[in-house]
mmCIF file of C-alpha atoms and ligand atoms in Angstrom:
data_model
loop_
_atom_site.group_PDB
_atom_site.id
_atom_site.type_symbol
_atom_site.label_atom_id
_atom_site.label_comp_id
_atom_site.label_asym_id
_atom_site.label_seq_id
_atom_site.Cartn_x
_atom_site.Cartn_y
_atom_site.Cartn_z
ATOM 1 C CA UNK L 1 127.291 44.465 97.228
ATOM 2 C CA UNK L 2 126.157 46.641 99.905
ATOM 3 C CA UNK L 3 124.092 49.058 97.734
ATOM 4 C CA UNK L 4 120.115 48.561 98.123
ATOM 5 C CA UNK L 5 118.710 47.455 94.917
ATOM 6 C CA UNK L 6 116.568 50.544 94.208
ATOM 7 C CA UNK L 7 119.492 53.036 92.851
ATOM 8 C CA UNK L 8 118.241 55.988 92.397
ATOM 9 C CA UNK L 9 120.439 57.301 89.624
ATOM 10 C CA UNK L 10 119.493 55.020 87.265
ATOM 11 C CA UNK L 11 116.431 57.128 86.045
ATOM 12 C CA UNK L 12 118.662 59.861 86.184
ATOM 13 C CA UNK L 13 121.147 58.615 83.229
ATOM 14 C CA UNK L 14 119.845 60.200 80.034
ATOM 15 C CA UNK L 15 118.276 63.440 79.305
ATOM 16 C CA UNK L 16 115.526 61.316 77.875
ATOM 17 C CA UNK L 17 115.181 59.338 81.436
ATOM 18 C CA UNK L 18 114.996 62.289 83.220
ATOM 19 C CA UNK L 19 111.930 63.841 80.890
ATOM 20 C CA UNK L 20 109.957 60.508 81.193
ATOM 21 C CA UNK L 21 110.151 60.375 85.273
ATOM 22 C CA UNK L 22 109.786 64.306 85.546
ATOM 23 C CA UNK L 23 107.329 65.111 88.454
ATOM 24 C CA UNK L 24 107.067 68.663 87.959
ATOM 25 C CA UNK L 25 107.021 70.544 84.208
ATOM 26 C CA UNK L 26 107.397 73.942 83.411
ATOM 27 C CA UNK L 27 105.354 74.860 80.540
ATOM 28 C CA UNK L 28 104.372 78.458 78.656
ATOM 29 C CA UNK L 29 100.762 77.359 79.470
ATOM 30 C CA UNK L 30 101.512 78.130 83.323
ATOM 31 C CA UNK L 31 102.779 81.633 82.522
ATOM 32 C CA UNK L 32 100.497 84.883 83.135
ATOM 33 C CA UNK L 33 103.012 88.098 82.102
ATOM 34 C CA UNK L 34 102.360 91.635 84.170
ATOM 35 C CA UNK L 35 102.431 94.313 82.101
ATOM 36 C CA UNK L 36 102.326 98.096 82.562
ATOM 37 C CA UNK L 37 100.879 100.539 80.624
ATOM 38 C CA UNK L 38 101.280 104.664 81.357
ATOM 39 C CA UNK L 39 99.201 107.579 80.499
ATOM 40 C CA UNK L 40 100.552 110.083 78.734
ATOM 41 C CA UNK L 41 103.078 108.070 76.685
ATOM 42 C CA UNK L 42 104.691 108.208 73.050
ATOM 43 C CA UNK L 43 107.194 105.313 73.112
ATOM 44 C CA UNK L 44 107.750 102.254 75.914
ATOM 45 C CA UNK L 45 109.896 103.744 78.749
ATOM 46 C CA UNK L 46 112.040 101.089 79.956
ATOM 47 C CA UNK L 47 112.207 100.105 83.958
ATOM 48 C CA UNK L 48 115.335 100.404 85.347
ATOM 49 C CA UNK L 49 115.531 98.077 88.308
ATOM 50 C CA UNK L 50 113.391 95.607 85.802
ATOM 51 C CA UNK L 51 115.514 95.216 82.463
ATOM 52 C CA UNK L 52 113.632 93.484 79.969
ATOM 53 C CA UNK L 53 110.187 95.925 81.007
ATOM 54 C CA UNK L 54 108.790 98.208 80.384
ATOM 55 C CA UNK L 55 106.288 101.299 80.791
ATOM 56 C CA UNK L 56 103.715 101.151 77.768
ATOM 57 C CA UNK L 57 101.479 103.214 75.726
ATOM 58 C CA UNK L 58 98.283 101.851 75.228
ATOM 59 C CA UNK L 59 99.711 100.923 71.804
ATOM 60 C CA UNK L 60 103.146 99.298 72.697
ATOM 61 C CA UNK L 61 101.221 97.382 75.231
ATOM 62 C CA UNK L 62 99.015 95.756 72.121
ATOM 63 C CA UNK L 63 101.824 94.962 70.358
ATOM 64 C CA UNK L 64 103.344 93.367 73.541
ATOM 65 C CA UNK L 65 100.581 91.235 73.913
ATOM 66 C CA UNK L 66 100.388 89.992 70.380
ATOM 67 C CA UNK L 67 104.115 89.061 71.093
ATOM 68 C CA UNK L 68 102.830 87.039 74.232
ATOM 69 C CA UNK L 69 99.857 85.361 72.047
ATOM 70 C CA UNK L 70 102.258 84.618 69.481
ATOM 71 C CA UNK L 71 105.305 82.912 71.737
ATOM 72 C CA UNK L 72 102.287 80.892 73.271
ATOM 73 C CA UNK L 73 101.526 82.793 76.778
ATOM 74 C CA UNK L 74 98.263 82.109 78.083
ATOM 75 C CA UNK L 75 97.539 85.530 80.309
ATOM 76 C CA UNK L 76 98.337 89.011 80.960
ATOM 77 C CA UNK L 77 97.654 90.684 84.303
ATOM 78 C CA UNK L 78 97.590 94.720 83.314
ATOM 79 C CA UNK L 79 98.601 97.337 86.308
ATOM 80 C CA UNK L 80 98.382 100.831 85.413
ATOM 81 C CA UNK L 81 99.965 104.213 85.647
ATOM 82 C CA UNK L 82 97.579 107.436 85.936
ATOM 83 C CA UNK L 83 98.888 111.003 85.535
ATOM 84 C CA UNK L 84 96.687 111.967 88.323
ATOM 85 C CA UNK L 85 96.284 111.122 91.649
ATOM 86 C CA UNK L 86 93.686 111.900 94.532
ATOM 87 C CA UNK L 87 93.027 111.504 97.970
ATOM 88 C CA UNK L 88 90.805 108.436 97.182
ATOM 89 C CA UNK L 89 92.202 107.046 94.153
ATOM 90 C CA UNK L 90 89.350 108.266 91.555
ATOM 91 C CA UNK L 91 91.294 107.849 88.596
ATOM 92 C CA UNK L 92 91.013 103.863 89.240
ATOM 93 C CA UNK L 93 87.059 103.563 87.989
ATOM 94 C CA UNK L 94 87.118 106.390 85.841
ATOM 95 C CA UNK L 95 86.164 104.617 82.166
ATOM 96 C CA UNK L 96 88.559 106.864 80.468
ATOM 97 C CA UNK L 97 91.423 105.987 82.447
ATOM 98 C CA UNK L 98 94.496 105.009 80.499
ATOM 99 C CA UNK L 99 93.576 101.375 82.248
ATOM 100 C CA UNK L 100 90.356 101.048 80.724
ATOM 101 C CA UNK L 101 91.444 101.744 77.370
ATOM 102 C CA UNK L 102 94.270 99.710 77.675
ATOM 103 C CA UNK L 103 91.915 97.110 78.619
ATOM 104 C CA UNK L 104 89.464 97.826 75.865
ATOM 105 C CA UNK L 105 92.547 97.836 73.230
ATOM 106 C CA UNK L 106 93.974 94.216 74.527
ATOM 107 C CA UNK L 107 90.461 92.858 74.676
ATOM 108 C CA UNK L 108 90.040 93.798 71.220
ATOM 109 C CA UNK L 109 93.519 92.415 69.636
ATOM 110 C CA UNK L 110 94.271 89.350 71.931
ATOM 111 C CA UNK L 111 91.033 88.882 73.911
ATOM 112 C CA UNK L 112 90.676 85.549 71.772
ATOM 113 C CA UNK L 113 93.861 83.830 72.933
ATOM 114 C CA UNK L 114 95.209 85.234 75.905
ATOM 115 C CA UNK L 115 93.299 85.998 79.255
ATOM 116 C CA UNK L 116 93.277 89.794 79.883
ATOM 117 C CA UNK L 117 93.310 90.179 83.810
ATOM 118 C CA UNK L 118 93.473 93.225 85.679
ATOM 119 C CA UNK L 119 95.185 94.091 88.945
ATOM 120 C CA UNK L 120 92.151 96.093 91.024
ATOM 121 C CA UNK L 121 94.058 97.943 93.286
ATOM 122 C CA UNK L 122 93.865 101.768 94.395
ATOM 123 C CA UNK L 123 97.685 102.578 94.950
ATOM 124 C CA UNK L 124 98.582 103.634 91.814
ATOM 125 C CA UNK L 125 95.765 106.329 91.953
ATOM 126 C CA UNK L 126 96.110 107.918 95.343
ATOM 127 C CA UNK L 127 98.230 110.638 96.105
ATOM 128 C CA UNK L 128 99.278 108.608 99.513
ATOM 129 C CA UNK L 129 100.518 105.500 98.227
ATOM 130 C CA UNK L 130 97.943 103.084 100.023
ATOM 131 C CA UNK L 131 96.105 100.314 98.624
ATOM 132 C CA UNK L 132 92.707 102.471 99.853
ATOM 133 C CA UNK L 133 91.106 105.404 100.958
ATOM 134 C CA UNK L 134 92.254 106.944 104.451
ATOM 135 C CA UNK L 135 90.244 107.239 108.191
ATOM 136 C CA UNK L 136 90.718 110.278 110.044
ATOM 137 C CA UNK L 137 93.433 108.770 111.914
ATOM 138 C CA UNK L 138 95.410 107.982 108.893
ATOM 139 C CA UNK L 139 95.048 104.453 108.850
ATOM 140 C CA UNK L 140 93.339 102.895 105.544
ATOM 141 C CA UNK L 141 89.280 102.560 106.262
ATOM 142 C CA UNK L 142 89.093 98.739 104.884
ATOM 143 C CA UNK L 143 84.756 99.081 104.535
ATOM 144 C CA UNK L 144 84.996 102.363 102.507
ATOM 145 C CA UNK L 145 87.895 100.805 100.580
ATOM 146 C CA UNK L 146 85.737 97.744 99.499
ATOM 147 C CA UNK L 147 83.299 99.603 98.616
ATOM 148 C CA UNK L 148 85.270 101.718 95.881
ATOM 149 C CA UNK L 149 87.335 98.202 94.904
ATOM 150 C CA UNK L 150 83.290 97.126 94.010
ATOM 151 C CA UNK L 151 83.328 100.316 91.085
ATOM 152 C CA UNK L 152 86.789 99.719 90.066
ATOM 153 C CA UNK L 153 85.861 95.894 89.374
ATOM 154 C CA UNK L 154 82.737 96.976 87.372
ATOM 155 C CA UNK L 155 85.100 99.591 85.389
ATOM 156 C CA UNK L 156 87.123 97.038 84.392
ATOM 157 C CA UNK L 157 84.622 94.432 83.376
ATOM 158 C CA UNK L 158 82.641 97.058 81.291
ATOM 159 C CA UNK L 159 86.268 97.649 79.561
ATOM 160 C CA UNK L 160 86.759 93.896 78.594
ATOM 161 C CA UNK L 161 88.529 92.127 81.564
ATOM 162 C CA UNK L 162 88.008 88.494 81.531
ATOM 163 C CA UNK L 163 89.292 88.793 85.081
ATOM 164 C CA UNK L 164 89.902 91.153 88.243
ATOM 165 C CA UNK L 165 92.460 90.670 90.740
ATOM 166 C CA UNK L 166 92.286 92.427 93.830
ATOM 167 C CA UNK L 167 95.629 93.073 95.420
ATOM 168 C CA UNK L 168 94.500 95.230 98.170
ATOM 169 C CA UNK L 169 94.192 92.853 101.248
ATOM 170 C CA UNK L 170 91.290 94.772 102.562
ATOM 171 C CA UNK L 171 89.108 92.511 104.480
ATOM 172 C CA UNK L 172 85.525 91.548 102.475
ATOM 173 C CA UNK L 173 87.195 92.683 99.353
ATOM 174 C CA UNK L 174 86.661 89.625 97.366
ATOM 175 C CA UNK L 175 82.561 89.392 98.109
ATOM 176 C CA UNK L 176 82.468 93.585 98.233
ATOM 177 C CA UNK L 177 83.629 92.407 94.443
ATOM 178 C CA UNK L 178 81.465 89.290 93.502
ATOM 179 C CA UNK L 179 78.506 91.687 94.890
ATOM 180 C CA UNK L 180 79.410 94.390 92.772
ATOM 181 C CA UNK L 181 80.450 92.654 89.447
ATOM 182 C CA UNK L 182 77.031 90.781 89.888
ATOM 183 C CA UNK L 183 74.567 93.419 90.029
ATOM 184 C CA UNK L 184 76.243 95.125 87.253
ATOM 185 C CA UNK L 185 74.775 91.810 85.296
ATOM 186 C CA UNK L 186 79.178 90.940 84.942
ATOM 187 C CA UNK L 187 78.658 87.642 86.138
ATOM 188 C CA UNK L 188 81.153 85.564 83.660
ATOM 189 C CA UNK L 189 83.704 88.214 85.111
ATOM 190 C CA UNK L 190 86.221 85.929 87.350
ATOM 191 C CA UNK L 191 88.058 86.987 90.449
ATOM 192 C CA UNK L 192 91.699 85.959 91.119
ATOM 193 C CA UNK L 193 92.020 86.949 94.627
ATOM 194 C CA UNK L 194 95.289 87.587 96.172
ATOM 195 C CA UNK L 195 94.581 86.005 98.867
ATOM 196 C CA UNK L 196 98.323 85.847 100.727
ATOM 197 C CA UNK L 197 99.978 88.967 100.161
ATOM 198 C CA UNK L 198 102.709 88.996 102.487
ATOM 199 C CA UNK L 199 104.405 92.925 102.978
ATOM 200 C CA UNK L 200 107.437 92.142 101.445
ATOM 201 C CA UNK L 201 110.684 93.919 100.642
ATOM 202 C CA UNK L 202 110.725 92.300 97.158
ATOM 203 C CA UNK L 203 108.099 94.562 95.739
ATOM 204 C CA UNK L 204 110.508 97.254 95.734
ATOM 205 C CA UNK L 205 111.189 97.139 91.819
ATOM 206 C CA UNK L 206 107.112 97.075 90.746
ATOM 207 C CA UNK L 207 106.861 100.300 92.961
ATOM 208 C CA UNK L 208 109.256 101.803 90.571
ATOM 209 C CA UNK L 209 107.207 100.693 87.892
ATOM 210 C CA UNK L 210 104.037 102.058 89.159
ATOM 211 C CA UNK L 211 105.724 105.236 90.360
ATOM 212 C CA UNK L 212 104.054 104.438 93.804
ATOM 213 C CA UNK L 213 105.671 105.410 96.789
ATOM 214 C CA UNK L 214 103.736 105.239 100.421
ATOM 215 C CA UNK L 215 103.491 108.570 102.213
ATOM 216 C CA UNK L 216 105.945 109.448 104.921
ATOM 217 C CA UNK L 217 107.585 106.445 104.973
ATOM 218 C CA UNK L 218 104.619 104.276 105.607
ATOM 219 C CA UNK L 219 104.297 100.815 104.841
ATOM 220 C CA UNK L 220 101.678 98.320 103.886
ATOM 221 C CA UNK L 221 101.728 95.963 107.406
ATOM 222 C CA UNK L 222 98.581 96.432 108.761
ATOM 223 C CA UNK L 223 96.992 95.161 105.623
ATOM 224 C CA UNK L 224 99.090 93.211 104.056
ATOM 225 C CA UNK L 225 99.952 89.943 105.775
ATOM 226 C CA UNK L 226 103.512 89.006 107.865
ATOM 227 C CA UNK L 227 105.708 87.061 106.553
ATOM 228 C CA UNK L 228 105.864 84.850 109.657
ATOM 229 C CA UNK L 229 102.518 83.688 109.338
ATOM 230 C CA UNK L 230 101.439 80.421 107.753
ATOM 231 C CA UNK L 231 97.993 79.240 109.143
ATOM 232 C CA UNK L 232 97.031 83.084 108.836
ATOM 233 C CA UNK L 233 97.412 82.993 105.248
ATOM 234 C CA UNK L 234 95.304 79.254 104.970
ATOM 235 C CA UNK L 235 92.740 81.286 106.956
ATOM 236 C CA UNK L 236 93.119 84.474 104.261
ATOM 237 C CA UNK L 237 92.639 81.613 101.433
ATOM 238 C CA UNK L 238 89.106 79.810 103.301
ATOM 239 C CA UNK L 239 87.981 83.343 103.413
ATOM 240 C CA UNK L 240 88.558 84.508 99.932
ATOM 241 C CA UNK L 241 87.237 81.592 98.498
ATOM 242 C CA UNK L 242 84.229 81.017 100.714
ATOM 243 C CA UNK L 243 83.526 84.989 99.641
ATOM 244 C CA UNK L 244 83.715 83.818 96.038
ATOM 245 C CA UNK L 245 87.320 83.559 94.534
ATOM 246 C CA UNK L 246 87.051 81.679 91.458
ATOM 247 C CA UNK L 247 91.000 81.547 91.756
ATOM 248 C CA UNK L 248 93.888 82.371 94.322
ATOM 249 C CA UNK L 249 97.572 83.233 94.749
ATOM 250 C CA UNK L 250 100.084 83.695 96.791
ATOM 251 C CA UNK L 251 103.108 85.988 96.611
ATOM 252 C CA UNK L 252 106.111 86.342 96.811
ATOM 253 C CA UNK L 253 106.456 82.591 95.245
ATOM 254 C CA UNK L 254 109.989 81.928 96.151
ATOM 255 C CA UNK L 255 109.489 82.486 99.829
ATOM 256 C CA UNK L 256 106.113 81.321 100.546
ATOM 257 C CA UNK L 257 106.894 77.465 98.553
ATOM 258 C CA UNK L 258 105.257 76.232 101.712
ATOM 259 C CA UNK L 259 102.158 77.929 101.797
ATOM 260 C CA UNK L 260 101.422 77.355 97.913
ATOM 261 C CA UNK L 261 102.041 73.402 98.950
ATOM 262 C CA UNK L 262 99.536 73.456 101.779
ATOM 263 C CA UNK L 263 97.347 75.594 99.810
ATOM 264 C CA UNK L 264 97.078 73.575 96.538
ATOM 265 C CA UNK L 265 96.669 70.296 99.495
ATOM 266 C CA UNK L 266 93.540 72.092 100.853
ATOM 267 C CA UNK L 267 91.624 73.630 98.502
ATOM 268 C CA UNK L 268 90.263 72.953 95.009
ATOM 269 C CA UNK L 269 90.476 75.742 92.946
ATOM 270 C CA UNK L 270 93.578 77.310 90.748
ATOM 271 C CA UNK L 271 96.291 78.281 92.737
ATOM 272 C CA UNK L 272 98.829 81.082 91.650
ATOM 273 C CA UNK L 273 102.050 82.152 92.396
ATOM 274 C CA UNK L 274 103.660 85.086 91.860
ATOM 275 C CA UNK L 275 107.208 85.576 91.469
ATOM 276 C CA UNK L 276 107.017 89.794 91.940
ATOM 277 C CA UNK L 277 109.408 92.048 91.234
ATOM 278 C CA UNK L 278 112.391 91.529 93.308
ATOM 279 C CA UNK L 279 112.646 87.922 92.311
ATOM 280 C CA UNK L 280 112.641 88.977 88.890
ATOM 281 C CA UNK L 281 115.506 91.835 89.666
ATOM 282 C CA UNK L 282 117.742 89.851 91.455
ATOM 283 C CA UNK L 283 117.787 86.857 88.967
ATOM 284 C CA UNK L 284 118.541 89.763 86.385
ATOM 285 C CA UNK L 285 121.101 91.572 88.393
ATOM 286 C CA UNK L 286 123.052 88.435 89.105
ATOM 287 C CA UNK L 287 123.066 87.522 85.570
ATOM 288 C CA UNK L 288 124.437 91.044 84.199
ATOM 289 C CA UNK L 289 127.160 90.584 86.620
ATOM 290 C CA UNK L 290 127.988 86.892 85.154
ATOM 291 C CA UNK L 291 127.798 85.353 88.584
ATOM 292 C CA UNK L 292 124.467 83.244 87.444
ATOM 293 C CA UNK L 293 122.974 82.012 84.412
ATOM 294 C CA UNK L 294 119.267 83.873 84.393
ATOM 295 C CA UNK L 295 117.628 82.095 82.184
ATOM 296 C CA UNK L 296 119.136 78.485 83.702
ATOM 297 C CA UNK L 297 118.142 79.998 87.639
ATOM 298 C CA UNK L 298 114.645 81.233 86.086
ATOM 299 C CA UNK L 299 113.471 77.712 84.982
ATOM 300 C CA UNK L 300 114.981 76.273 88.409
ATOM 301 C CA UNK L 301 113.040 78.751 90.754
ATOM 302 C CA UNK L 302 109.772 78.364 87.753
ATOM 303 C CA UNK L 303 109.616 74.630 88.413
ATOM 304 C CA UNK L 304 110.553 74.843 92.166
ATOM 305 C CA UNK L 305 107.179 76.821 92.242
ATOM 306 C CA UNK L 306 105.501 74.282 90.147
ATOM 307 C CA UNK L 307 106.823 71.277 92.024
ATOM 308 C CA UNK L 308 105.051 73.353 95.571
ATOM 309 C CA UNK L 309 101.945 72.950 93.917
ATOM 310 C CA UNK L 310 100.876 76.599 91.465
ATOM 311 C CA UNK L 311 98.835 76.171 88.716
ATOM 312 C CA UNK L 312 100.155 78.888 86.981
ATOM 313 C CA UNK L 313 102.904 81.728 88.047
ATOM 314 C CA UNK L 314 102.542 85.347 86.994
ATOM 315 C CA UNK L 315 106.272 86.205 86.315
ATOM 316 C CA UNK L 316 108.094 89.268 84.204
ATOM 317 C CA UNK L 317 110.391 85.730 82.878
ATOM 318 C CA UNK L 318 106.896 84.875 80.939
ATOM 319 C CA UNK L 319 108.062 85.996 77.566
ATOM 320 C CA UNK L 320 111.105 85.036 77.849
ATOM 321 C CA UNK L 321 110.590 81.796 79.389
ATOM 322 C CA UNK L 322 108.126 81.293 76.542
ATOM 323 C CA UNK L 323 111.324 81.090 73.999
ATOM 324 C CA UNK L 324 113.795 79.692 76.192
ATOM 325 C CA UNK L 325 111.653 76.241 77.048
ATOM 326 C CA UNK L 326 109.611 76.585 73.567
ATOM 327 C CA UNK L 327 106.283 76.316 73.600
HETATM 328 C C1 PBG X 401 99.532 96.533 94.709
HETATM 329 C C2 PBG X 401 100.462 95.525 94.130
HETATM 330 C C3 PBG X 401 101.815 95.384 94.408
HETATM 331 C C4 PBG X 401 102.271 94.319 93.636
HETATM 332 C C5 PBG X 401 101.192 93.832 92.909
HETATM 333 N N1 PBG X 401 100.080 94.586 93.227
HETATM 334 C C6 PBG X 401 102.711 96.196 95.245
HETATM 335 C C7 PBG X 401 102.447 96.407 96.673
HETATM 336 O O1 PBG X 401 101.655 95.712 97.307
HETATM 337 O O2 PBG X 401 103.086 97.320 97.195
HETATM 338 C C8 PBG X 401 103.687 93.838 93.610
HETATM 339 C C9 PBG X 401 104.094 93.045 92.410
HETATM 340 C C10 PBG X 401 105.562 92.908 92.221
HETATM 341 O O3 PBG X 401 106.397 93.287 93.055
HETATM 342 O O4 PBG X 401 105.925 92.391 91.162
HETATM 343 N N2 PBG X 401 98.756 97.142 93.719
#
């Protein structure tokens, strides 16, 4: 009597309804968990504006990543922590760096089951905060940068990374890379580029983590992509791919759900999301205060990202996302 015949909530009756007619599913086989290991450690140092994480020794970061093996994840993306830093991030391809051995360790214990990625990135070794070396003028010199992302990638590889992620939005970087990793004979080494990087106020929490902070009170912008800019970031994607990105992502997740969409439309490799840092703290913050359930808003925004189109999301929830849905 006046309603069209297609009602809508009649698939939405039972829990059981609603699992058959799901479009989108989260599963622990779409998580990749960061972790971070620090040189010079004893005993995990927890992250303050990240509860749940942690700083790592090399061995608390094993035994983290058995955990993650064991609760089902897939992947681990490693960033490090050096005790030294330099004008031109050395530390970064030196093969005793508390990276490479953290590498070399995870390779060893979980290298079987999970993927061991590594964030290639120079920020966390130089003593100005950028993602690369500096010009005279002060601005970041993107050919000399590439160049040094080229011996970081083969550092890792020769340490037992399955694959390299390059965060550094440095134009070229992903084929300064390929180039690189190939001639050093690495060629089953894969690249997950991050391809749009918007500069973002939400990796505020990670910088903590990393200890990184960007020299008189610079900022990443004129590398790292603004957040106004859609077809940019399609154009960021062609390129890294048509360099050789065997994979790419986007981040932040929440706030770029339409460029993931148009993304996974247009291309056909894996797409990634990454729900960074702030995401992660403010679902957390919320949640100590009682005003959300975190676990309940974590699967929400988690299949939000899946339903825009990611393959797979790095997210600090992995772990625990890995025994709240079961795996
Ligand atoms: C750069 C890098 C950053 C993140 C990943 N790689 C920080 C930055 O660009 O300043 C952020 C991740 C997060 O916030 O969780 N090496």
């Amino acid at each position: 009597m006046g309603f069209p015949q297609r009602r809508l909530r009649r698939l939405r009756r039972t829990p059981a309804l609603r699992r058959l007619v799901a479009e989108a599913r989260l599963s622990v086989d779409d998580l990749v968990a960061p972790l971070f290991v620090r040189e010079g450690l004893a005993e995990p140092v927890p992250i303050p504006s990240m509860p749940g994480q942690f700083q790592h020794s090399v061995s608390s970061v094993v035994t983290e990543a058995k955990r993650l093996a064991s609760v089902g994840v897939p992947g681990l993306v490693l960033f490090a922590v050096p005790e030294q830093k330099d004008p031109t991030g050395s530390g970064a391809w030196d093969p005793d760096a508390v990276a490479q051995r953290a590498l070399s360790a995870l390779q060893g214990a979980v290298g079987g089951t999970l993927v061991v990625m590594a964030d290639l990135c120079l920020d966390e070794y130089t003593d100005h905060g950028h993602c690369g070396v500096l010009a005279a003028d002060g601005t970041v010199d993107n050919d000399a940068t590439i160049e040094l992302y080229g011996r970081v990638a083969v550092a890792q590889a020769n340490a037992g990374a399955d694959v390299v992620a390059p965060s550094g939005m440095m134009d070229g970087q992903v084929a300064a890379i390929r180039h690189a990793l190939d001639e050093a004979g690495h060629h089953e080494v894969a690249i997950l580029a991050y391809a749009a990087k918007y500069a973002s106020a939400l990796y505020g929490p990670f910088r903590d983590a990393v200890e990184v902070s960007i020299a008189s009170g610079g900022d990443r912008r004129a590398y790292q992509q603004d957040v106004a800019n859609r077809r940019e970031a399609e154009a960021e994607v062609a390129l890294d791919i048509a360099e050789g990105a065997d994979m790419v992502m986007i981040k932040p997740a929440l706030s770029s759900l339409d460029v993931i969409a148009e993304v996974r439309r247009t291309v056909d490799v894996p797409v990634a999301a990454y729900q960074v840092s702030g995401e992660y703290a403010m679902v957390k913050a919320a949640a100590e205060r009682g005003w959300i359930d975190g676990p309940a808003v974590a699967v929400e925004q988690l299949t939000a990202i899946k339903r825009a189109g990611a393959d797979f999301i790095l997210t600090y929830f992995a772990a625990e996302m890995a025994e709240y849905i079961g795996g």
